[in-house]
mmCIF file of C-alpha atoms in Angstrom:
data_model
loop_
_atom_site.group_PDB
_atom_site.id
_atom_site.type_symbol
_atom_site.label_atom_id
_atom_site.label_comp_id
_atom_site.label_asym_id
_atom_site.label_seq_id
_atom_site.Cartn_x
_atom_site.Cartn_y
_atom_site.Cartn_z
ATOM 1 C CA MET K 164 83.952 142.267 67.268
ATOM 2 C CA SER K 165 86.188 144.584 66.918
ATOM 3 C CA ASP K 166 87.624 148.253 67.975
ATOM 4 C CA THR K 167 85.608 150.132 65.720
ATOM 5 C CA LYS K 168 81.998 149.163 67.265
ATOM 6 C CA PRO K 169 80.447 148.830 70.419
ATOM 7 C CA LEU K 170 79.579 145.827 71.599
ATOM 8 C CA THR K 171 76.422 144.717 73.436
ATOM 9 C CA LEU K 172 76.404 140.968 76.138
ATOM 10 C CA ARG K 173 72.917 140.407 77.494
ATOM 11 C CA PHE K 174 72.477 137.649 80.197
ATOM 12 C CA PRO K 175 70.067 136.498 82.569
ATOM 13 C CA ASP K 176 70.919 137.351 86.718
ATOM 14 C CA ASN K 177 73.293 135.235 88.539
ATOM 15 C CA SER K 178 75.023 133.992 85.442
ATOM 16 C CA VAL K 179 78.221 132.532 84.873
ATOM 17 C CA ILE K 180 80.335 133.545 81.619
ATOM 18 C CA SER K 181 83.929 131.918 81.001
ATOM 19 C CA PHE K 182 86.338 131.442 78.589
ATOM 20 C CA LYS K 183 84.856 134.311 76.469
ATOM 21 C CA ARG K 184 86.921 137.420 73.948
ATOM 22 C CA PHE K 185 85.552 140.572 73.658
ATOM 23 C CA ARG K 186 87.360 142.839 71.840
ATOM 24 C CA ALA K 187 85.158 146.089 71.075
ATOM 25 C CA LEU K 188 85.355 149.685 70.877
ATOM 26 C CA LYS K 189 82.991 150.267 74.628
ATOM 27 C CA VAL K 190 81.608 146.971 76.227
ATOM 28 C CA TYR K 191 78.335 146.393 77.585
ATOM 29 C CA ILE K 192 77.044 144.638 80.007
ATOM 30 C CA TYR K 193 73.426 144.219 81.933
ATOM 31 C CA GLY K 194 72.219 141.383 83.973
ATOM 32 C CA ASP K 195 72.927 141.147 87.658
ATOM 33 C CA ASN K 196 75.558 139.160 90.030
ATOM 34 C CA LEU K 197 77.035 138.679 87.094
ATOM 35 C CA THR K 198 80.244 135.924 87.318
ATOM 36 C CA PHE K 199 82.713 136.597 84.216
ATOM 37 C CA VAL K 200 86.298 133.157 85.178
ATOM 38 C CA GLY K 201 88.607 133.474 82.637
ATOM 39 C CA CYS K 202 87.378 136.252 80.024
ATOM 40 C CA LEU K 203 89.113 138.621 77.663
ATOM 41 C CA PHE K 204 88.188 142.130 77.580
ATOM 42 C CA GLU K 205 90.144 144.382 74.825
ATOM 43 C CA GLY K 206 89.487 147.439 72.403
ATOM 44 C CA THR K 207 90.915 151.226 72.488
ATOM 45 C CA SER K 208 88.783 153.832 74.269
ATOM 46 C CA PRO K 209 91.248 156.956 74.381
ATOM 47 C CA ASP K 210 89.756 158.943 77.084
ATOM 48 C CA ASP K 211 86.564 156.054 77.714
ATOM 49 C CA ASN K 212 85.539 153.793 79.443
ATOM 50 C CA LEU K 213 86.350 149.842 77.660
ATOM 51 C CA VAL K 214 83.583 148.180 79.866
ATOM 52 C CA GLN K 215 80.279 150.322 81.419
ATOM 53 C CA ILE K 216 78.408 147.962 83.880
ATOM 54 C CA TYR K 217 74.613 147.800 84.390
ATOM 55 C CA SER K 218 74.349 145.693 87.376
ATOM 56 C CA ASP K 219 72.242 146.280 90.493
ATOM 57 C CA LYS K 220 73.588 144.407 92.884
ATOM 58 C CA LYS K 221 76.744 142.955 92.192
ATOM 59 C CA ILE K 222 79.298 142.195 89.436
ATOM 60 C CA LYS K 223 82.043 139.629 90.095
ATOM 61 C CA PHE K 224 85.631 139.175 86.899
ATOM 62 C CA LEU K 225 87.988 136.781 87.855
ATOM 63 C CA TYR K 226 90.724 135.590 86.946
ATOM 64 C CA SER K 227 90.353 138.182 83.456
ATOM 65 C CA THR K 228 92.472 140.137 81.838
ATOM 66 C CA PHE K 229 91.619 144.046 80.202
ATOM 67 C CA LYS K 230 93.945 145.418 77.554
ATOM 68 C CA PRO K 231 93.527 147.386 75.410
ATOM 69 C CA SER K 232 93.993 145.614 71.655
ATOM 70 C CA SER K 233 96.709 146.991 69.974
ATOM 71 C CA PHE K 234 99.534 145.174 71.834
ATOM 72 C CA SER K 235 99.725 141.521 73.246
ATOM 73 C CA ARG K 236 101.594 142.799 75.914
ATOM 74 C CA PRO K 237 102.796 145.823 78.177
ATOM 75 C CA PRO K 238 104.783 148.840 76.029
ATOM 76 C CA GLY K 239 108.792 147.715 78.173
ATOM 77 C CA ASN K 240 107.848 145.073 80.547
ATOM 78 C CA ASP K 241 109.336 142.547 79.544
ATOM 79 C CA GLY K 242 108.302 139.956 82.244
ATOM 80 C CA THR K 243 111.403 141.363 84.792
ATOM 81 C CA VAL K 244 110.045 144.360 86.054
ATOM 82 C CA SER K 245 106.662 144.599 87.718
ATOM 83 C CA SER K 246 105.556 147.449 85.312
ATOM 84 C CA ALA K 247 107.339 150.005 82.759
ATOM 85 C CA HIS K 248 109.520 151.883 84.059
ATOM 86 C CA SER K 249 110.284 154.375 81.239
ATOM 87 C CA LYS K 250 107.705 156.424 79.497
ATOM 88 C CA PRO K 251 105.159 156.353 78.328
ATOM 89 C CA GLY K 252 103.685 152.658 78.493
ATOM 90 C CA THR K 253 100.980 151.936 75.939
ATOM 91 C CA PRO K 254 100.121 155.404 73.532
ATOM 92 C CA TYR K 255 97.125 157.777 74.631
ATOM 93 C CA LYS K 256 95.306 156.596 70.700
ATOM 94 C CA LYS K 257 96.212 153.014 71.665
ATOM 95 C CA SER K 258 94.544 152.761 75.074
ATOM 96 C CA TRP K 259 91.191 152.653 76.877
ATOM 97 C CA GLN K 260 90.794 154.882 80.270
ATOM 98 C CA TYR K 261 88.111 153.115 82.614
ATOM 99 C CA VAL K 262 85.635 149.840 83.359
ATOM 100 C CA THR K 263 82.962 151.907 85.203
ATOM 101 C CA THR K 264 79.525 150.746 87.055
ATOM 102 C CA MET K 265 76.552 152.819 85.361
ATOM 103 C CA LYS K 266 74.771 151.825 88.397
ATOM 104 C CA GLU K 267 75.457 150.520 91.963
ATOM 105 C CA ALA K 268 76.462 147.072 91.112
ATOM 106 C CA VAL K 269 79.325 146.973 94.339
ATOM 107 C CA ALA K 270 82.641 144.446 92.106
ATOM 108 C CA VAL K 271 84.202 141.129 93.610
ATOM 109 C CA MET K 272 87.730 141.813 91.447
ATOM 110 C CA ASP K 273 90.322 138.700 92.359
ATOM 111 C CA HIS K 274 92.551 137.372 90.620
ATOM 112 C CA ASN K 275 93.120 140.406 87.463
ATOM 113 C CA ASP K 276 95.301 141.234 85.108
ATOM 114 C CA ILE K 277 94.000 145.096 84.175
ATOM 115 C CA TRP K 278 96.170 147.329 81.998
ATOM 116 C CA GLY K 279 96.923 150.095 79.393
ATOM 117 C CA ASN K 280 94.079 152.456 80.612
ATOM 118 C CA ALA K 281 94.379 155.401 83.331
ATOM 119 C CA GLY K 282 91.704 153.610 86.170
ATOM 120 C CA MET K 283 89.675 151.408 87.512
ATOM 121 C CA LEU K 284 85.752 153.304 88.798
ATOM 122 C CA MET K 285 83.750 151.757 90.305
ATOM 123 C CA VAL K 286 81.936 151.481 93.550
ATOM 124 C CA THR K 287 83.615 151.746 96.398
ATOM 125 C CA GLY K 288 80.932 149.208 99.082
ATOM 126 C CA PHE K 289 77.708 149.788 100.560
ATOM 127 C CA PRO K 290 77.370 149.069 104.214
ATOM 128 C CA GLY K 291 76.939 144.896 103.993
ATOM 129 C CA ARG K 292 77.890 144.655 100.716
ATOM 130 C CA PRO K 293 81.239 145.519 100.318
ATOM 131 C CA SER K 294 83.648 146.091 97.142
ATOM 132 C CA THR K 295 86.677 143.772 97.567
ATOM 133 C CA TRP K 296 89.758 143.898 95.667
ATOM 134 C CA THR K 297 92.968 140.983 96.485
ATOM 135 C CA ASN K 298 95.121 139.179 94.010
ATOM 136 C CA ASN K 299 94.929 141.128 91.006
ATOM 137 C CA TYR K 300 97.800 142.514 88.848
ATOM 138 C CA ILE K 301 96.596 146.305 87.841
ATOM 139 C CA HIS K 302 100.415 147.866 86.158
ATOM 140 C CA ASP K 303 101.740 150.290 83.595
ATOM 141 C CA MET K 304 98.833 152.472 82.829
ATOM 142 C CA ALA K 305 98.600 154.037 80.132
ATOM 143 C CA ASP K 306 100.250 157.192 78.120
ATOM 144 C CA THR K 307 102.256 158.085 81.274
ATOM 145 C CA ALA K 308 104.642 160.669 79.161
ATOM 146 C CA ARG K 309 101.835 163.115 78.313
ATOM 147 C CA ASP K 310 99.727 163.249 81.638
ATOM 148 C CA VAL K 311 96.287 163.801 79.741
ATOM 149 C CA TYR K 312 95.387 161.243 81.699
ATOM 150 C CA HIS K 313 95.124 160.903 85.959
ATOM 151 C CA HIS K 314 96.885 157.329 86.071
ATOM 152 C CA ASP K 315 94.373 155.762 88.693
ATOM 153 C CA GLY K 316 95.005 151.988 89.929
ATOM 154 C CA ILE K 317 92.323 151.127 92.394
ATOM 155 C CA GLY K 318 89.193 154.132 91.245
ATOM 156 C CA PRO K 319 88.730 157.212 91.080
ATOM 157 C CA GLN K 320 86.813 157.847 93.622
ATOM 158 C CA SER K 321 85.637 161.743 93.576
ATOM 159 C CA GLU K 322 82.341 161.458 95.760
ATOM 160 C CA GLY K 323 84.126 160.901 98.680
ATOM 161 C CA ASN K 324 81.582 158.549 101.092
ATOM 162 C CA GLY K 325 83.154 155.259 100.423
ATOM 163 C CA GLY K 326 83.580 151.738 101.621
ATOM 164 C CA PRO K 327 82.649 149.174 103.351
ATOM 165 C CA MET K 328 86.448 147.862 101.052
ATOM 166 C CA THR K 329 88.728 145.190 101.126
ATOM 167 C CA VAL K 330 91.884 145.432 98.885
ATOM 168 C CA HIS K 331 94.352 142.051 100.097
ATOM 169 C CA HIS K 332 97.339 140.687 97.941
ATOM 170 C CA ASN K 333 97.136 143.274 94.903
ATOM 171 C CA THR K 334 100.505 144.457 92.990
ATOM 172 C CA LEU K 335 99.092 147.700 92.690
ATOM 173 C CA ALA K 336 102.381 148.995 90.449
ATOM 174 C CA SER K 337 102.992 151.449 87.228
ATOM 175 C CA LEU K 338 104.184 155.352 86.497
ATOM 176 C CA GLY K 339 101.848 157.473 86.394
ATOM 177 C CA ASN K 340 100.817 161.062 88.159
ATOM 178 C CA THR K 341 97.847 159.789 90.848
ATOM 179 C CA ASN K 342 96.854 156.776 93.124
ATOM 180 C CA ALA K 343 97.142 153.140 93.064
ATOM 181 C CA LEU K 344 94.637 153.303 95.687
ATOM 182 C CA ALA K 345 92.460 156.524 94.070
ATOM 183 C CA LEU K 346 89.531 157.593 96.866
ATOM 184 C CA GLN K 347 90.632 161.631 96.589
ATOM 185 C CA GLY K 348 87.174 162.720 97.715
ATOM 186 C CA GLY K 349 85.728 164.578 100.348
ATOM 187 C CA GLY K 350 83.480 162.954 102.502
ATOM 188 C CA VAL K 351 84.347 160.357 104.622
ATOM 189 C CA TYR K 352 85.368 157.019 104.561
ATOM 190 C CA GLU K 353 84.923 154.358 106.379
ATOM 191 C CA ASN K 354 85.306 150.895 107.107
ATOM 192 C CA ILE K 355 88.335 150.361 104.088
ATOM 193 C CA LYS K 356 91.027 147.709 104.372
ATOM 194 C CA PHE K 357 94.460 147.731 102.289
ATOM 195 C CA THR K 358 96.433 144.740 103.618
ATOM 196 C CA ASN K 359 99.097 142.554 102.256
ATOM 197 C CA ASN K 360 99.877 144.544 98.794
ATOM 198 C CA TYR K 361 103.002 145.487 96.902
ATOM 199 C CA VAL K 362 102.712 149.329 95.933
ATOM 200 C CA SER K 363 105.514 150.839 93.265
ATOM 201 C CA GLY K 364 105.397 154.630 91.619
ATOM 202 C CA TRP K 365 102.270 156.688 91.062
ATOM 203 C CA GLY K 366 101.919 160.656 93.062
ATOM 204 C CA TYR K 367 101.003 159.718 96.140
ATOM 205 C CA ALA K 368 100.904 156.090 96.410
ATOM 206 C CA VAL K 369 97.670 156.020 97.817
ATOM 207 C CA SER K 370 94.989 158.711 98.701
ATOM 208 C CA ILE K 371 92.194 158.120 101.491
ATOM 209 C CA GLY K 372 90.001 161.051 101.547
ATOM 210 C CA THR K 373 91.097 164.721 100.373
ATOM 211 C CA VAL K 374 90.891 166.061 104.307
ATOM 212 C CA ASN K 375 91.868 163.677 107.405
ATOM 213 C CA ASN K 376 87.454 162.703 108.634
ATOM 214 C CA ALA K 377 88.106 158.870 107.866
ATOM 215 C CA LYS K 378 87.295 155.925 110.354
ATOM 216 C CA ASN K 379 88.714 152.288 111.033
ATOM 217 C CA ILE K 380 91.003 152.269 108.299
ATOM 218 C CA THR K 381 93.167 149.425 108.081
ATOM 219 C CA VAL K 382 96.786 150.144 106.285
ATOM 220 C CA THR K 383 98.643 146.767 107.095
ATOM 221 C CA ASP K 384 101.253 144.175 105.889
ATOM 222 C CA ASN K 385 102.070 146.110 102.395
ATOM 223 C CA VAL K 386 105.439 146.558 101.216
ATOM 224 C CA PHE K 387 106.236 150.495 99.701
ATOM 225 C CA SER K 388 108.241 150.162 97.359
ATOM 226 C CA ALA K 389 110.518 151.907 95.462
ATOM 227 C CA GLU K 390 111.072 149.990 92.645
ATOM 228 C CA LEU K 391 109.679 152.953 90.072
ATOM 229 C CA GLU K 392 109.583 156.389 90.285
ATOM 230 C CA GLN K 393 107.416 158.610 92.600
ATOM 231 C CA LEU K 394 106.536 162.275 92.270
ATOM 232 C CA TYR K 395 105.228 162.795 94.728
ATOM 233 C CA GLY K 396 104.769 159.778 98.075
ATOM 234 C CA PHE K 397 102.824 156.769 100.102
ATOM 235 C CA LEU K 398 101.024 159.011 101.774
ATOM 236 C CA TYR K 399 98.428 161.842 100.150
ATOM 237 C CA GLY K 400 98.689 164.618 102.424
ATOM 238 C CA ASN K 401 100.052 162.294 105.779
ATOM 239 C CA PHE K 402 96.056 162.348 106.843
ATOM 240 C CA TRP K 403 96.055 160.467 108.682
ATOM 241 C CA SER K 404 93.217 159.171 111.875
ATOM 242 C CA GLY K 405 94.720 156.629 113.745
ATOM 243 C CA SER K 406 93.727 154.571 116.571
ATOM 244 C CA ALA K 407 91.282 157.815 118.037
ATOM 245 C CA ARG K 408 88.963 156.889 114.388
ATOM 246 C CA GLY K 409 88.979 153.037 114.861
ATOM 247 C CA SER K 410 92.364 153.200 112.402
ATOM 248 C CA THR K 411 95.528 150.791 112.091
ATOM 249 C CA TRP K 412 98.412 150.395 110.063
ATOM 250 C CA ARG K 413 101.208 148.672 111.388
ATOM 251 C CA ARG K 414 104.025 146.526 108.993
ATOM 252 C CA ASN K 415 104.132 148.472 106.251
ATOM 253 C CA VAL K 416 107.530 148.844 105.541
ATOM 254 C CA ILE K 417 110.030 149.817 102.783
ATOM 255 C CA GLN K 418 112.041 147.735 99.547
ATOM 256 C CA ALA K 419 114.562 149.469 98.625
ATOM 257 C CA ARG K 420 116.813 147.452 96.102
ATOM 258 C CA PRO K 421 120.308 149.207 94.485
ATOM 259 C CA GLY K 422 118.943 150.761 90.914
ATOM 260 C CA ASP K 423 115.635 151.292 92.458
ATOM 261 C CA ASP K 424 114.220 154.643 90.668
ATOM 262 C CA ASN K 425 113.071 156.428 93.832
ATOM 263 C CA ARG K 426 115.807 157.652 94.240
ATOM 264 C CA ALA K 427 114.267 159.464 97.366
ATOM 265 C CA TYR K 428 114.800 155.892 99.252
ATOM 266 C CA SER K 429 118.225 153.905 99.453
ATOM 267 C CA ALA K 430 119.266 150.339 100.203
ATOM 268 C CA ALA K 431 119.947 151.708 103.783
ATOM 269 C CA ASP K 432 115.900 152.470 104.353
ATOM 270 C CA HIS K 433 115.570 148.249 102.705
ATOM 271 C CA GLY K 434 113.408 147.230 105.513
ATOM 272 C CA LYS K 435 112.282 149.942 107.881
ATOM 273 C CA TYR K 436 108.863 151.167 108.729
ATOM 274 C CA LEU K 437 107.000 153.565 106.893
ATOM 275 C CA TRP K 438 104.766 156.107 109.127
ATOM 276 C CA PRO K 439 102.204 157.375 107.553
ATOM 277 C CA THR K 440 103.124 160.859 109.095
ATOM 278 C CA GLY K 441 106.161 161.042 106.711
ATOM 279 C CA ALA K 442 108.034 160.197 104.163
ATOM 280 C CA GLU K 443 111.124 158.810 106.523
ATOM 281 C CA THR K 444 111.006 155.714 107.345
ATOM 282 C CA HIS K 445 111.860 154.016 110.695
ATOM 283 C CA THR K 446 113.222 151.194 112.453
ATOM 284 C CA THR K 447 110.247 150.831 114.667
ATOM 285 C CA ASP K 448 106.866 150.460 113.647
ATOM 286 C CA TYR K 449 104.013 153.124 113.729
ATOM 287 C CA THR K 450 101.926 153.267 117.087
ATOM 288 C CA GLY K 451 99.341 155.777 116.615
#
């Protein structure tokens, strides 16, 4: 294994690969319905994929880590914060950019630790085949000072027409210029569930399309935290389809504590409700 050479992995369909370390310039994965458990993927691939996945239908990563090879932990994050509060994080030349699905495999991502990168460019889902992101820790994006990258947590997904997709009980925290959930296309996003997540930082923290045409979107029980500096707001464009299109926004609250870096909020906002219609906080929940 070497930071300067690619590594090709070929497994029989339906294989389970557990507790392996893969260090490479880039990792190519071939085989369908593979499950990786407790694996470590690390390398240095600025402006390129750390992992490229050639699977037809399904891929699972459970309790695995995706990180730069040059660091044992994110620069500036000593474990007392969700993500480093100062730039640049992992420098560009020691970073990696994406994990990418190259075919139509949908991902099951659970209990993974992902950092030092610019996004997770993976299929959002197809009817009857949802992608699932649960209990992941996605944090400490790379190169947050120079901004060569767009900094996305889950995504970017730029084509639109995505879903179904479940994003539940993740920590999505980083300085950055785009989105923790980066559904950035103009097509129709449908059957997206974004629930019980901790979200802090980014540009606009959540993007569910660049036009107001999404359907059957559920955004509930999330904590939008002022811990990290945020460039713009929590919901891109304040686009919200509402109950008329089968969507639900409920019980999304602000966490704001003394000393937090997002100065748009103060301790007086702590515990108040965030509505999809703007940046102000409310004492009552959204009902539209």
